[in-house]
Amino acid sequence: MSFGQLGADAIPDRLVMDYAPTSRAACKACASIILQDTVRVGEKVRSPWHDGFDTKWHHVKCAVHLSKCVHDFKGFQRLKWSDQMEIADKISPGLAASTAVTEEGKRVSRLNEMVWEAKERLGKVKKEALKELIQENGVFVSEKAHPTAMLHGIADGLINGLLPPCPWCSGKSLELEGTLLRCYGYVNGATHCTYKATAPPLAGEDLFGSAAAPSRADPTLLARVGLLR
């Protein structure tokens, strides 16, 4: 499969960051173990074995060269604020220090702290119970949704409230990750919705020196409509 002149950049969500669920996987760059609960970087590549993609996992230090901007990594704004700061400094030395002192940085840092506290309190709830809670609130959840992703959506809803329907797929599947508003729903129940936009920062400040997405979200999409029940 060819991606034309854009090459690997045409692969949707090519780079991802999350926390390693176990200590069993080895980094594809250095071959040493990626320890459980540490941040790992996934690189989506065309599979030689099937019609689709495979993900190669790396240590952060072995993969930060894959991009020059933190926002290129899906999931980056779901990480703990301390990890975001550390990674930002690896990609652009000095960026973390300048980000932390801005009003936008302080606001997002505090919200991140509250969301993670809610996540930790809900961490032992089983997947089916998480799914039921989300559905009872009329929010879309995919059959393939991972518990960590559902936890983020629930914690965000508890702390910040529910978001309006997505402007592209009309589903109640928007999530705010730091300053990135993105949709995790489907168009016509089959195709992943790819809507994403930067949440308008305070005083015109862009977190980490750049916008999280090319377009700015309509303020009406950020109007919360009540807390998660």
mmCIF file with all atom_site columns, C-alpha atoms in Angstrom:
data_model
loop_
_atom_site.group_PDB
_atom_site.id
_atom_site.type_symbol
_atom_site.label_atom_id
_atom_site.label_alt_id
_atom_site.label_comp_id
_atom_site.label_asym_id
_atom_site.label_entity_id
_atom_site.label_seq_id
_atom_site.pdbx_PDB_ins_code
_atom_site.Cartn_x
_atom_site.Cartn_y
_atom_site.Cartn_z
_atom_site.occupancy
_atom_site.B_iso_or_equiv
_atom_site.pdbx_formal_charge
_atom_site.auth_seq_id
_atom_site.auth_comp_id
_atom_site.auth_asym_id
_atom_site.auth_atom_id
_atom_site.pdbx_PDB_model_num
ATOM 1   C CA . MET A 1 1   ? 0.000   0.000   0.000  1.00 0.00 ? 1   MET A CA 1
ATOM 2   C CA . SER A 1 2   ? 1.401   3.383   -0.990 1.00 0.00 ? 2   SER A CA 1
ATOM 3   C CA . PHE A 1 3   ? 0.932   6.593   0.943  1.00 0.00 ? 3   PHE A CA 1
ATOM 4   C CA . GLY A 1 4   ? 2.061   8.850   -1.907 1.00 0.00 ? 4   GLY A CA 1
ATOM 5   C CA . GLN A 1 5   ? 4.413   11.782  -1.382 1.00 0.00 ? 5   GLN A CA 1
ATOM 6   C CA . LEU A 1 6   ? 3.559   12.070  2.316  1.00 0.00 ? 6   LEU A CA 1
ATOM 7   C CA . GLY A 1 7   ? 4.917   8.589   3.015  1.00 0.00 ? 7   GLY A CA 1
ATOM 8   C CA . ALA A 1 8   ? 4.612   7.530   6.654  1.00 0.00 ? 8   ALA A CA 1
ATOM 9   C CA . ASP A 1 9   ? 3.133   10.943  7.565  1.00 0.00 ? 9   ASP A CA 1
ATOM 10  C CA . ALA A 1 10  ? -0.072  9.877   5.800  1.00 0.00 ? 10  ALA A CA 1
ATOM 11  C CA . ILE A 1 11  ? -0.674  7.102   8.350  1.00 0.00 ? 11  ILE A CA 1
ATOM 12  C CA . PRO A 1 12  ? -3.400  8.310   10.740 1.00 0.00 ? 12  PRO A CA 1
ATOM 13  C CA . ASP A 1 13  ? -2.219  8.643   14.350 1.00 0.00 ? 13  ASP A CA 1
ATOM 14  C CA . ARG A 1 14  ? 1.134   7.164   13.383 1.00 0.00 ? 14  ARG A CA 1
ATOM 15  C CA . LEU A 1 15  ? 2.697   7.880   16.773 1.00 0.00 ? 15  LEU A CA 1
ATOM 16  C CA . VAL A 1 16  ? 1.127   7.181   20.158 1.00 0.00 ? 16  VAL A CA 1
ATOM 17  C CA . MET A 1 17  ? 2.148   7.464   23.815 1.00 0.00 ? 17  MET A CA 1
ATOM 18  C CA . ASP A 1 18  ? 0.781   5.565   26.798 1.00 0.00 ? 18  ASP A CA 1
ATOM 19  C CA . TYR A 1 19  ? 1.910   3.632   29.871 1.00 0.00 ? 19  TYR A CA 1
ATOM 20  C CA . ALA A 1 20  ? 3.261   0.113   29.462 1.00 0.00 ? 20  ALA A CA 1
ATOM 21  C CA . PRO A 1 21  ? 0.735   -2.364  30.974 1.00 0.00 ? 21  PRO A CA 1
ATOM 22  C CA . THR A 1 22  ? 3.415   -4.983  31.721 1.00 0.00 ? 22  THR A CA 1
ATOM 23  C CA . SER A 1 23  ? 7.208   -5.415  31.698 1.00 0.00 ? 23  SER A CA 1
ATOM 24  C CA . ARG A 1 24  ? 7.129   -8.099  29.009 1.00 0.00 ? 24  ARG A CA 1
ATOM 25  C CA . ALA A 1 25  ? 7.722   -6.040  25.848 1.00 0.00 ? 25  ALA A CA 1
ATOM 26  C CA . ALA A 1 26  ? 11.146  -5.076  24.558 1.00 0.00 ? 26  ALA A CA 1
ATOM 27  C CA . CYS A 1 27  ? 12.006  -1.797  22.853 1.00 0.00 ? 27  CYS A CA 1
ATOM 28  C CA . LYS A 1 28  ? 12.343  -2.242  19.092 1.00 0.00 ? 28  LYS A CA 1
ATOM 29  C CA . ALA A 1 29  ? 15.263  0.188   19.034 1.00 0.00 ? 29  ALA A CA 1
ATOM 30  C CA . CYS A 1 30  ? 17.533  -0.948  21.890 1.00 0.00 ? 30  CYS A CA 1
ATOM 31  C CA . ALA A 1 31  ? 16.011  -4.404  22.649 1.00 0.00 ? 31  ALA A CA 1
ATOM 32  C CA . SER A 1 32  ? 15.900  -3.779  26.418 1.00 0.00 ? 32  SER A CA 1
ATOM 33  C CA . ILE A 1 33  ? 12.694  -4.175  28.440 1.00 0.00 ? 33  ILE A CA 1
ATOM 34  C CA . ILE A 1 34  ? 10.093  -1.399  28.655 1.00 0.00 ? 34  ILE A CA 1
ATOM 35  C CA . LEU A 1 35  ? 9.203   -1.387  32.336 1.00 0.00 ? 35  LEU A CA 1
ATOM 36  C CA . GLN A 1 36  ? 5.580   -1.530  33.475 1.00 0.00 ? 36  GLN A CA 1
ATOM 37  C CA . ASP A 1 37  ? 3.916   1.848   34.111 1.00 0.00 ? 37  ASP A CA 1
ATOM 38  C CA . THR A 1 38  ? 6.625   3.779   32.264 1.00 0.00 ? 38  THR A CA 1
ATOM 39  C CA . VAL A 1 39  ? 5.772   5.845   29.200 1.00 0.00 ? 39  VAL A CA 1
ATOM 40  C CA . ARG A 1 40  ? 6.248   4.043   25.912 1.00 0.00 ? 40  ARG A CA 1
ATOM 41  C CA . VAL A 1 41  ? 6.037   5.260   22.299 1.00 0.00 ? 41  VAL A CA 1
ATOM 42  C CA . GLY A 1 42  ? 4.201   3.263   19.669 1.00 0.00 ? 42  GLY A CA 1
ATOM 43  C CA . GLU A 1 43  ? 4.983   3.683   15.987 1.00 0.00 ? 43  GLU A CA 1
ATOM 44  C CA . LYS A 1 44  ? 2.333   2.424   13.579 1.00 0.00 ? 44  LYS A CA 1
ATOM 45  C CA . VAL A 1 45  ? 3.869   0.744   10.516 1.00 0.00 ? 45  VAL A CA 1
ATOM 46  C CA . ARG A 1 46  ? 2.505   -1.104  7.522  1.00 0.00 ? 46  ARG A CA 1
ATOM 47  C CA . SER A 1 47  ? 2.341   -4.813  8.386  1.00 0.00 ? 47  SER A CA 1
ATOM 48  C CA . PRO A 1 48  ? 4.214   -7.292  6.164  1.00 0.00 ? 48  PRO A CA 1
ATOM 49  C CA . TRP A 1 49  ? 1.935   -10.066 7.462  1.00 0.00 ? 49  TRP A CA 1
ATOM 50  C CA . HIS A 1 50  ? -1.601  -8.760  6.999  1.00 0.00 ? 50  HIS A CA 1
ATOM 51  C CA . ASP A 1 51  ? -3.632  -5.994  5.391  1.00 0.00 ? 51  ASP A CA 1
ATOM 52  C CA . GLY A 1 52  ? -3.277  -3.342  8.052  1.00 0.00 ? 52  GLY A CA 1
ATOM 53  C CA . PHE A 1 53  ? -0.806  -1.930  10.539 1.00 0.00 ? 53  PHE A CA 1
ATOM 54  C CA . ASP A 1 54  ? 1.398   -3.201  13.331 1.00 0.00 ? 54  ASP A CA 1
ATOM 55  C CA . THR A 1 55  ? 2.707   -1.125  16.234 1.00 0.00 ? 55  THR A CA 1
ATOM 56  C CA . LYS A 1 56  ? 6.371   -1.104  17.226 1.00 0.00 ? 56  LYS A CA 1
ATOM 57  C CA . TRP A 1 57  ? 6.943   -0.041  20.837 1.00 0.00 ? 57  TRP A CA 1
ATOM 58  C CA . HIS A 1 58  ? 9.934   1.966   22.068 1.00 0.00 ? 58  HIS A CA 1
ATOM 59  C CA . HIS A 1 59  ? 11.307  3.693   25.134 1.00 0.00 ? 59  HIS A CA 1
ATOM 60  C CA . VAL A 1 60  ? 10.688  7.438   25.024 1.00 0.00 ? 60  VAL A CA 1
ATOM 61  C CA . LYS A 1 61  ? 14.431  8.110   24.829 1.00 0.00 ? 61  LYS A CA 1
ATOM 62  C CA . CYS A 1 62  ? 14.663  5.792   21.810 1.00 0.00 ? 62  CYS A CA 1
ATOM 63  C CA . ALA A 1 63  ? 11.793  7.398   19.906 1.00 0.00 ? 63  ALA A CA 1
ATOM 64  C CA . VAL A 1 64  ? 11.620  11.135  20.596 1.00 0.00 ? 64  VAL A CA 1
ATOM 65  C CA . HIS A 1 65  ? 13.513  11.720  17.355 1.00 0.00 ? 65  HIS A CA 1
ATOM 66  C CA . LEU A 1 66  ? 10.466  10.470  15.419 1.00 0.00 ? 66  LEU A CA 1
ATOM 67  C CA . SER A 1 67  ? 8.864   13.902  15.758 1.00 0.00 ? 67  SER A CA 1
ATOM 68  C CA . LYS A 1 68  ? 9.766   17.494  16.556 1.00 0.00 ? 68  LYS A CA 1
ATOM 69  C CA . CYS A 1 69  ? 6.451   18.326  18.238 1.00 0.00 ? 69  CYS A CA 1
ATOM 70  C CA . VAL A 1 70  ? 4.791   16.768  21.292 1.00 0.00 ? 70  VAL A CA 1
ATOM 71  C CA . HIS A 1 71  ? 1.370   17.052  19.671 1.00 0.00 ? 71  HIS A CA 1
ATOM 72  C CA . ASP A 1 72  ? 2.329   14.492  17.008 1.00 0.00 ? 72  ASP A CA 1
ATOM 73  C CA . PHE A 1 73  ? 2.009   11.762  19.660 1.00 0.00 ? 73  PHE A CA 1
ATOM 74  C CA . LYS A 1 74  ? -1.584  10.622  20.185 1.00 0.00 ? 74  LYS A CA 1
ATOM 75  C CA . GLY A 1 75  ? -2.225  10.224  23.892 1.00 0.00 ? 75  GLY A CA 1
ATOM 76  C CA . PHE A 1 76  ? 0.479   12.664  24.960 1.00 0.00 ? 76  PHE A CA 1
ATOM 77  C CA . GLN A 1 77  ? -2.013  14.977  26.664 1.00 0.00 ? 77  GLN A CA 1
ATOM 78  C CA . ARG A 1 78  ? -3.481  12.038  28.610 1.00 0.00 ? 78  ARG A CA 1
ATOM 79  C CA . LEU A 1 79  ? -0.163  11.431  30.384 1.00 0.00 ? 79  LEU A CA 1
ATOM 80  C CA . LYS A 1 80  ? 0.556   12.713  33.882 1.00 0.00 ? 80  LYS A CA 1
ATOM 81  C CA . TRP A 1 81  ? 1.691   16.317  33.826 1.00 0.00 ? 81  TRP A CA 1
ATOM 82  C CA . SER A 1 82  ? 5.170   15.471  35.182 1.00 0.00 ? 82  SER A CA 1
ATOM 83  C CA . ASP A 1 83  ? 5.675   13.003  32.319 1.00 0.00 ? 83  ASP A CA 1
ATOM 84  C CA . GLN A 1 84  ? 4.459   15.555  29.793 1.00 0.00 ? 84  GLN A CA 1
ATOM 85  C CA . MET A 1 85  ? 7.026   18.038  31.113 1.00 0.00 ? 85  MET A CA 1
ATOM 86  C CA . GLU A 1 86  ? 9.860   15.512  30.962 1.00 0.00 ? 86  GLU A CA 1
ATOM 87  C CA . ILE A 1 87  ? 9.022   14.415  27.420 1.00 0.00 ? 87  ILE A CA 1
ATOM 88  C CA . ALA A 1 88  ? 8.554   17.974  26.193 1.00 0.00 ? 88  ALA A CA 1
ATOM 89  C CA . ASP A 1 89  ? 12.044  18.779  27.450 1.00 0.00 ? 89  ASP A CA 1
ATOM 90  C CA . LYS A 1 90  ? 13.507  15.798  25.613 1.00 0.00 ? 90  LYS A CA 1
ATOM 91  C CA . ILE A 1 91  ? 11.945  16.895  22.323 1.00 0.00 ? 91  ILE A CA 1
ATOM 92  C CA . SER A 1 92  ? 12.588  20.626  22.741 1.00 0.00 ? 92  SER A CA 1
ATOM 93  C CA . PRO A 1 93  ? 15.073  21.421  25.544 1.00 0.00 ? 93  PRO A CA 1
ATOM 94  C CA . GLY A 1 94  ? 13.861  24.317  27.698 1.00 0.00 ? 94  GLY A CA 1
ATOM 95  C CA . LEU A 1 95  ? 10.241  24.034  26.527 1.00 0.00 ? 95  LEU A CA 1
ATOM 96  C CA . ALA A 1 96  ? 8.937   22.501  29.762 1.00 0.00 ? 96  ALA A CA 1
ATOM 97  C CA . ALA A 1 97  ? 10.242  25.319  31.942 1.00 0.00 ? 97  ALA A CA 1
ATOM 98  C CA . SER A 1 98  ? 8.649   27.998  29.778 1.00 0.00 ? 98  SER A CA 1
ATOM 99  C CA . THR A 1 99  ? 5.357   26.071  29.555 1.00 0.00 ? 99  THR A CA 1
ATOM 100 C CA . ALA A 1 100 ? 4.976   25.433  33.288 1.00 0.00 ? 100 ALA A CA 1
ATOM 101 C CA . VAL A 1 101 ? 4.902   29.133  34.223 1.00 0.00 ? 101 VAL A CA 1
ATOM 102 C CA . THR A 1 102 ? 2.195   30.190  31.759 1.00 0.00 ? 102 THR A CA 1
ATOM 103 C CA . GLU A 1 103 ? -1.405  30.641  32.879 1.00 0.00 ? 103 GLU A CA 1
ATOM 104 C CA . GLU A 1 104 ? -2.465  27.978  30.388 1.00 0.00 ? 104 GLU A CA 1
ATOM 105 C CA . GLY A 1 105 ? 0.169   25.596  31.722 1.00 0.00 ? 105 GLY A CA 1
ATOM 106 C CA . LYS A 1 106 ? -0.968  26.114  35.313 1.00 0.00 ? 106 LYS A CA 1
ATOM 107 C CA . ARG A 1 107 ? -4.625  25.613  34.378 1.00 0.00 ? 107 ARG A CA 1
ATOM 108 C CA . VAL A 1 108 ? -4.036  22.406  32.409 1.00 0.00 ? 108 VAL A CA 1
ATOM 109 C CA . SER A 1 109 ? -1.645  21.104  35.082 1.00 0.00 ? 109 SER A CA 1
ATOM 110 C CA . ARG A 1 110 ? -4.293  21.444  37.793 1.00 0.00 ? 110 ARG A CA 1
ATOM 111 C CA . LEU A 1 111 ? -7.010  19.802  35.690 1.00 0.00 ? 111 LEU A CA 1
ATOM 112 C CA . ASN A 1 112 ? -4.604  16.985  34.788 1.00 0.00 ? 112 ASN A CA 1
ATOM 113 C CA . GLU A 1 113 ? -3.896  16.406  38.479 1.00 0.00 ? 113 GLU A CA 1
ATOM 114 C CA . MET A 1 114 ? -7.615  16.201  39.319 1.00 0.00 ? 114 MET A CA 1
ATOM 115 C CA . VAL A 1 115 ? -8.378  13.858  36.406 1.00 0.00 ? 115 VAL A CA 1
ATOM 116 C CA . TRP A 1 116 ? -5.538  11.520  37.416 1.00 0.00 ? 116 TRP A CA 1
ATOM 117 C CA . GLU A 1 117 ? -6.753  11.452  41.008 1.00 0.00 ? 117 GLU A CA 1
ATOM 118 C CA . ALA A 1 118 ? -10.184 10.373  39.747 1.00 0.00 ? 118 ALA A CA 1
ATOM 119 C CA . LYS A 1 119 ? -8.563  7.743   37.509 1.00 0.00 ? 119 LYS A CA 1
ATOM 120 C CA . GLU A 1 120 ? -6.632  6.260   40.397 1.00 0.00 ? 120 GLU A CA 1
ATOM 121 C CA . ARG A 1 121 ? -9.758  6.003   42.546 1.00 0.00 ? 121 ARG A CA 1
ATOM 122 C CA . LEU A 1 122 ? -11.580 4.203   39.730 1.00 0.00 ? 122 LEU A CA 1
ATOM 123 C CA . GLY A 1 123 ? -8.614  2.061   38.714 1.00 0.00 ? 123 GLY A CA 1
ATOM 124 C CA . LYS A 1 124 ? -9.980  -1.220  40.127 1.00 0.00 ? 124 LYS A CA 1
ATOM 125 C CA . VAL A 1 125 ? -13.423 -0.951  38.541 1.00 0.00 ? 125 VAL A CA 1
ATOM 126 C CA . LYS A 1 126 ? -13.949 -3.733  35.986 1.00 0.00 ? 126 LYS A CA 1
ATOM 127 C CA . LYS A 1 127 ? -14.229 -2.998  32.263 1.00 0.00 ? 127 LYS A CA 1
ATOM 128 C CA . GLU A 1 128 ? -17.892 -3.974  31.979 1.00 0.00 ? 128 GLU A CA 1
ATOM 129 C CA . ALA A 1 129 ? -18.833 -1.669  34.852 1.00 0.00 ? 129 ALA A CA 1
ATOM 130 C CA . LEU A 1 130 ? -16.911 1.219   33.259 1.00 0.00 ? 130 LEU A CA 1
ATOM 131 C CA . LYS A 1 131 ? -18.661 0.590   29.969 1.00 0.00 ? 131 LYS A CA 1
ATOM 132 C CA . GLU A 1 132 ? -22.076 0.477   31.639 1.00 0.00 ? 132 GLU A CA 1
ATOM 133 C CA . LEU A 1 133 ? -21.426 3.758   33.455 1.00 0.00 ? 133 LEU A CA 1
ATOM 134 C CA . ILE A 1 134 ? -20.488 5.479   30.191 1.00 0.00 ? 134 ILE A CA 1
ATOM 135 C CA . GLN A 1 135 ? -23.494 4.128   28.320 1.00 0.00 ? 135 GLN A CA 1
ATOM 136 C CA . GLU A 1 136 ? -25.890 5.077   31.136 1.00 0.00 ? 136 GLU A CA 1
ATOM 137 C CA . ASN A 1 137 ? -24.800 8.670   30.545 1.00 0.00 ? 137 ASN A CA 1
ATOM 138 C CA . GLY A 1 138 ? -25.662 8.414   26.854 1.00 0.00 ? 138 GLY A CA 1
ATOM 139 C CA . VAL A 1 139 ? -22.027 8.593   25.769 1.00 0.00 ? 139 VAL A CA 1
ATOM 140 C CA . PHE A 1 140 ? -20.714 6.423   22.914 1.00 0.00 ? 140 PHE A CA 1
ATOM 141 C CA . VAL A 1 141 ? -18.240 3.671   23.779 1.00 0.00 ? 141 VAL A CA 1
ATOM 142 C CA . SER A 1 142 ? -16.694 1.289   21.250 1.00 0.00 ? 142 SER A CA 1
ATOM 143 C CA . GLU A 1 143 ? -16.749 -2.482  21.800 1.00 0.00 ? 143 GLU A CA 1
ATOM 144 C CA . LYS A 1 144 ? -12.964 -2.356  21.380 1.00 0.00 ? 144 LYS A CA 1
ATOM 145 C CA . ALA A 1 145 ? -12.440 0.467   23.883 1.00 0.00 ? 145 ALA A CA 1
ATOM 146 C CA . HIS A 1 146 ? -9.576  -0.187  26.295 1.00 0.00 ? 146 HIS A CA 1
ATOM 147 C CA . PRO A 1 147 ? -10.221 0.276   30.045 1.00 0.00 ? 147 PRO A CA 1
ATOM 148 C CA . THR A 1 148 ? -7.565  3.001   30.288 1.00 0.00 ? 148 THR A CA 1
ATOM 149 C CA . ALA A 1 149 ? -9.305  4.987   27.560 1.00 0.00 ? 149 ALA A CA 1
ATOM 150 C CA . MET A 1 150 ? -12.678 4.571   29.258 1.00 0.00 ? 150 MET A CA 1
ATOM 151 C CA . LEU A 1 151 ? -11.148 5.665   32.564 1.00 0.00 ? 151 LEU A CA 1
ATOM 152 C CA . HIS A 1 152 ? -9.941  8.896   30.993 1.00 0.00 ? 152 HIS A CA 1
ATOM 153 C CA . GLY A 1 153 ? -13.376 9.670   29.567 1.00 0.00 ? 153 GLY A CA 1
ATOM 154 C CA . ILE A 1 154 ? -15.092 8.937   32.881 1.00 0.00 ? 154 ILE A CA 1
ATOM 155 C CA . ALA A 1 155 ? -12.612 10.982  34.930 1.00 0.00 ? 155 ALA A CA 1
ATOM 156 C CA . ASP A 1 156 ? -12.897 13.909  32.535 1.00 0.00 ? 156 ASP A CA 1
ATOM 157 C CA . GLY A 1 157 ? -16.696 13.738  32.758 1.00 0.00 ? 157 GLY A CA 1
ATOM 158 C CA . LEU A 1 158 ? -16.609 13.651  36.553 1.00 0.00 ? 158 LEU A CA 1
ATOM 159 C CA . ILE A 1 159 ? -14.205 16.582  36.881 1.00 0.00 ? 159 ILE A CA 1
ATOM 160 C CA . ASN A 1 160 ? -15.167 18.777  33.944 1.00 0.00 ? 160 ASN A CA 1
ATOM 161 C CA . GLY A 1 161 ? -18.601 17.595  32.814 1.00 0.00 ? 161 GLY A CA 1
ATOM 162 C CA . LEU A 1 162 ? -19.942 16.168  29.553 1.00 0.00 ? 162 LEU A CA 1
ATOM 163 C CA . LEU A 1 163 ? -19.211 17.647  26.141 1.00 0.00 ? 163 LEU A CA 1
ATOM 164 C CA . PRO A 1 164 ? -21.730 18.309  23.328 1.00 0.00 ? 164 PRO A CA 1
ATOM 165 C CA . PRO A 1 165 ? -22.040 15.919  20.339 1.00 0.00 ? 165 PRO A CA 1
ATOM 166 C CA . CYS A 1 166 ? -19.242 15.810  17.768 1.00 0.00 ? 166 CYS A CA 1
ATOM 167 C CA . PRO A 1 167 ? -19.779 18.260  14.871 1.00 0.00 ? 167 PRO A CA 1
ATOM 168 C CA . TRP A 1 168 ? -18.668 15.641  12.329 1.00 0.00 ? 168 TRP A CA 1
ATOM 169 C CA . CYS A 1 169 ? -20.257 12.348  13.400 1.00 0.00 ? 169 CYS A CA 1
ATOM 170 C CA . SER A 1 170 ? -22.940 13.774  15.751 1.00 0.00 ? 170 SER A CA 1
ATOM 171 C CA . GLY A 1 171 ? -22.049 11.173  18.368 1.00 0.00 ? 171 GLY A CA 1
ATOM 172 C CA . LYS A 1 172 ? -21.477 11.954  22.049 1.00 0.00 ? 172 LYS A CA 1
ATOM 173 C CA . SER A 1 173 ? -17.880 10.873  21.728 1.00 0.00 ? 173 SER A CA 1
ATOM 174 C CA . LEU A 1 174 ? -15.782 14.024  22.171 1.00 0.00 ? 174 LEU A CA 1
ATOM 175 C CA . GLU A 1 175 ? -13.010 14.033  24.769 1.00 0.00 ? 175 GLU A CA 1
ATOM 176 C CA . LEU A 1 176 ? -10.806 16.890  25.923 1.00 0.00 ? 176 LEU A CA 1
ATOM 177 C CA . GLU A 1 177 ? -7.172  15.928  26.498 1.00 0.00 ? 177 GLU A CA 1
ATOM 178 C CA . GLY A 1 178 ? -5.312  18.929  27.859 1.00 0.00 ? 178 GLY A CA 1
ATOM 179 C CA . THR A 1 179 ? -5.798  21.469  25.071 1.00 0.00 ? 179 THR A CA 1
ATOM 180 C CA . LEU A 1 180 ? -6.780  18.916  22.409 1.00 0.00 ? 180 LEU A CA 1
ATOM 181 C CA . LEU A 1 181 ? -10.435 18.230  21.642 1.00 0.00 ? 181 LEU A CA 1
ATOM 182 C CA . ARG A 1 182 ? -10.843 15.018  19.657 1.00 0.00 ? 182 ARG A CA 1
ATOM 183 C CA . CYS A 1 183 ? -13.529 12.499  18.754 1.00 0.00 ? 183 CYS A CA 1
ATOM 184 C CA . TYR A 1 184 ? -13.329 8.787   19.469 1.00 0.00 ? 184 TYR A CA 1
ATOM 185 C CA . GLY A 1 185 ? -16.574 7.898   17.741 1.00 0.00 ? 185 GLY A CA 1
ATOM 186 C CA . TYR A 1 186 ? -17.512 6.484   14.353 1.00 0.00 ? 186 TYR A CA 1
ATOM 187 C CA . VAL A 1 187 ? -19.128 7.829   11.199 1.00 0.00 ? 187 VAL A CA 1
ATOM 188 C CA . ASN A 1 188 ? -22.129 5.674   10.206 1.00 0.00 ? 188 ASN A CA 1
ATOM 189 C CA . GLY A 1 189 ? -21.053 3.165   12.846 1.00 0.00 ? 189 GLY A CA 1
ATOM 190 C CA . ALA A 1 190 ? -18.129 1.907   10.779 1.00 0.00 ? 190 ALA A CA 1
ATOM 191 C CA . THR A 1 191 ? -15.427 4.507   10.046 1.00 0.00 ? 191 THR A CA 1
ATOM 192 C CA . HIS A 1 192 ? -13.427 6.177   12.802 1.00 0.00 ? 192 HIS A CA 1
ATOM 193 C CA . CYS A 1 193 ? -14.274 9.848   13.151 1.00 0.00 ? 193 CYS A CA 1
ATOM 194 C CA . THR A 1 194 ? -11.090 11.925  12.846 1.00 0.00 ? 194 THR A CA 1
ATOM 195 C CA . TYR A 1 195 ? -12.328 15.244  14.205 1.00 0.00 ? 195 TYR A CA 1
ATOM 196 C CA . LYS A 1 196 ? -9.799  17.085  16.359 1.00 0.00 ? 196 LYS A CA 1
ATOM 197 C CA . ALA A 1 197 ? -9.197  20.711  17.217 1.00 0.00 ? 197 ALA A CA 1
ATOM 198 C CA . THR A 1 198 ? -7.265  22.869  19.639 1.00 0.00 ? 198 THR A CA 1
ATOM 199 C CA . ALA A 1 199 ? -9.272  24.090  22.615 1.00 0.00 ? 199 ALA A CA 1
ATOM 200 C CA . PRO A 1 200 ? -8.913  27.910  22.567 1.00 0.00 ? 200 PRO A CA 1
ATOM 201 C CA . PRO A 1 201 ? -6.165  28.653  25.117 1.00 0.00 ? 201 PRO A CA 1
ATOM 202 C CA . LEU A 1 202 ? -6.329  31.411  27.718 1.00 0.00 ? 202 LEU A CA 1
ATOM 203 C CA . ALA A 1 203 ? -4.860  34.763  26.662 1.00 0.00 ? 203 ALA A CA 1
ATOM 204 C CA . GLY A 1 204 ? -3.968  33.312  23.261 1.00 0.00 ? 204 GLY A CA 1
ATOM 205 C CA . GLU A 1 205 ? -1.285  31.033  24.677 1.00 0.00 ? 205 GLU A CA 1
ATOM 206 C CA . ASP A 1 206 ? -0.584  27.754  22.884 1.00 0.00 ? 206 ASP A CA 1
ATOM 207 C CA . LEU A 1 207 ? 0.560   25.027  25.234 1.00 0.00 ? 207 LEU A CA 1
ATOM 208 C CA . PHE A 1 208 ? 4.077   23.682  24.473 1.00 0.00 ? 208 PHE A CA 1
ATOM 209 C CA . GLY A 1 209 ? 4.634   26.493  21.987 1.00 0.00 ? 209 GLY A CA 1
ATOM 210 C CA . SER A 1 210 ? 2.315   25.147  19.299 1.00 0.00 ? 210 SER A CA 1
ATOM 211 C CA . ALA A 1 211 ? -1.338  24.354  18.725 1.00 0.00 ? 211 ALA A CA 1
ATOM 212 C CA . ALA A 1 212 ? -2.535  20.820  19.419 1.00 0.00 ? 212 ALA A CA 1
ATOM 213 C CA . ALA A 1 213 ? -4.412  20.760  16.083 1.00 0.00 ? 213 ALA A CA 1
ATOM 214 C CA . PRO A 1 214 ? -4.477  23.016  12.981 1.00 0.00 ? 214 PRO A CA 1
ATOM 215 C CA . SER A 1 215 ? -8.011  24.300  13.618 1.00 0.00 ? 215 SER A CA 1
ATOM 216 C CA . ARG A 1 216 ? -9.461  25.885  16.761 1.00 0.00 ? 216 ARG A CA 1
ATOM 217 C CA . ALA A 1 217 ? -12.522 24.320  18.357 1.00 0.00 ? 217 ALA A CA 1
ATOM 218 C CA . ASP A 1 218 ? -15.772 26.255  18.260 1.00 0.00 ? 218 ASP A CA 1
ATOM 219 C CA . PRO A 1 219 ? -16.320 27.531  21.832 1.00 0.00 ? 219 PRO A CA 1
ATOM 220 C CA . THR A 1 220 ? -19.809 25.969  21.818 1.00 0.00 ? 220 THR A CA 1
ATOM 221 C CA . LEU A 1 221 ? -18.155 22.530  21.654 1.00 0.00 ? 221 LEU A CA 1
ATOM 222 C CA . LEU A 1 222 ? -16.399 23.207  24.947 1.00 0.00 ? 222 LEU A CA 1
ATOM 223 C CA . ALA A 1 223 ? -19.573 24.141  26.810 1.00 0.00 ? 223 ALA A CA 1
ATOM 224 C CA . ARG A 1 224 ? -20.054 21.354  29.363 1.00 0.00 ? 224 ARG A CA 1
ATOM 225 C CA . VAL A 1 225 ? -23.620 20.129  29.743 1.00 0.00 ? 225 VAL A CA 1
ATOM 226 C CA . GLY A 1 226 ? -23.533 18.707  33.262 1.00 0.00 ? 226 GLY A CA 1
ATOM 227 C CA . LEU A 1 227 ? -21.320 16.295  35.181 1.00 0.00 ? 227 LEU A CA 1
ATOM 228 C CA . LEU A 1 228 ? -21.184 12.568  34.514 1.00 0.00 ? 228 LEU A CA 1
ATOM 229 C CA . ARG A 1 229 ? -23.818 10.759  36.586 1.00 0.00 ? 229 ARG A CA 1
#
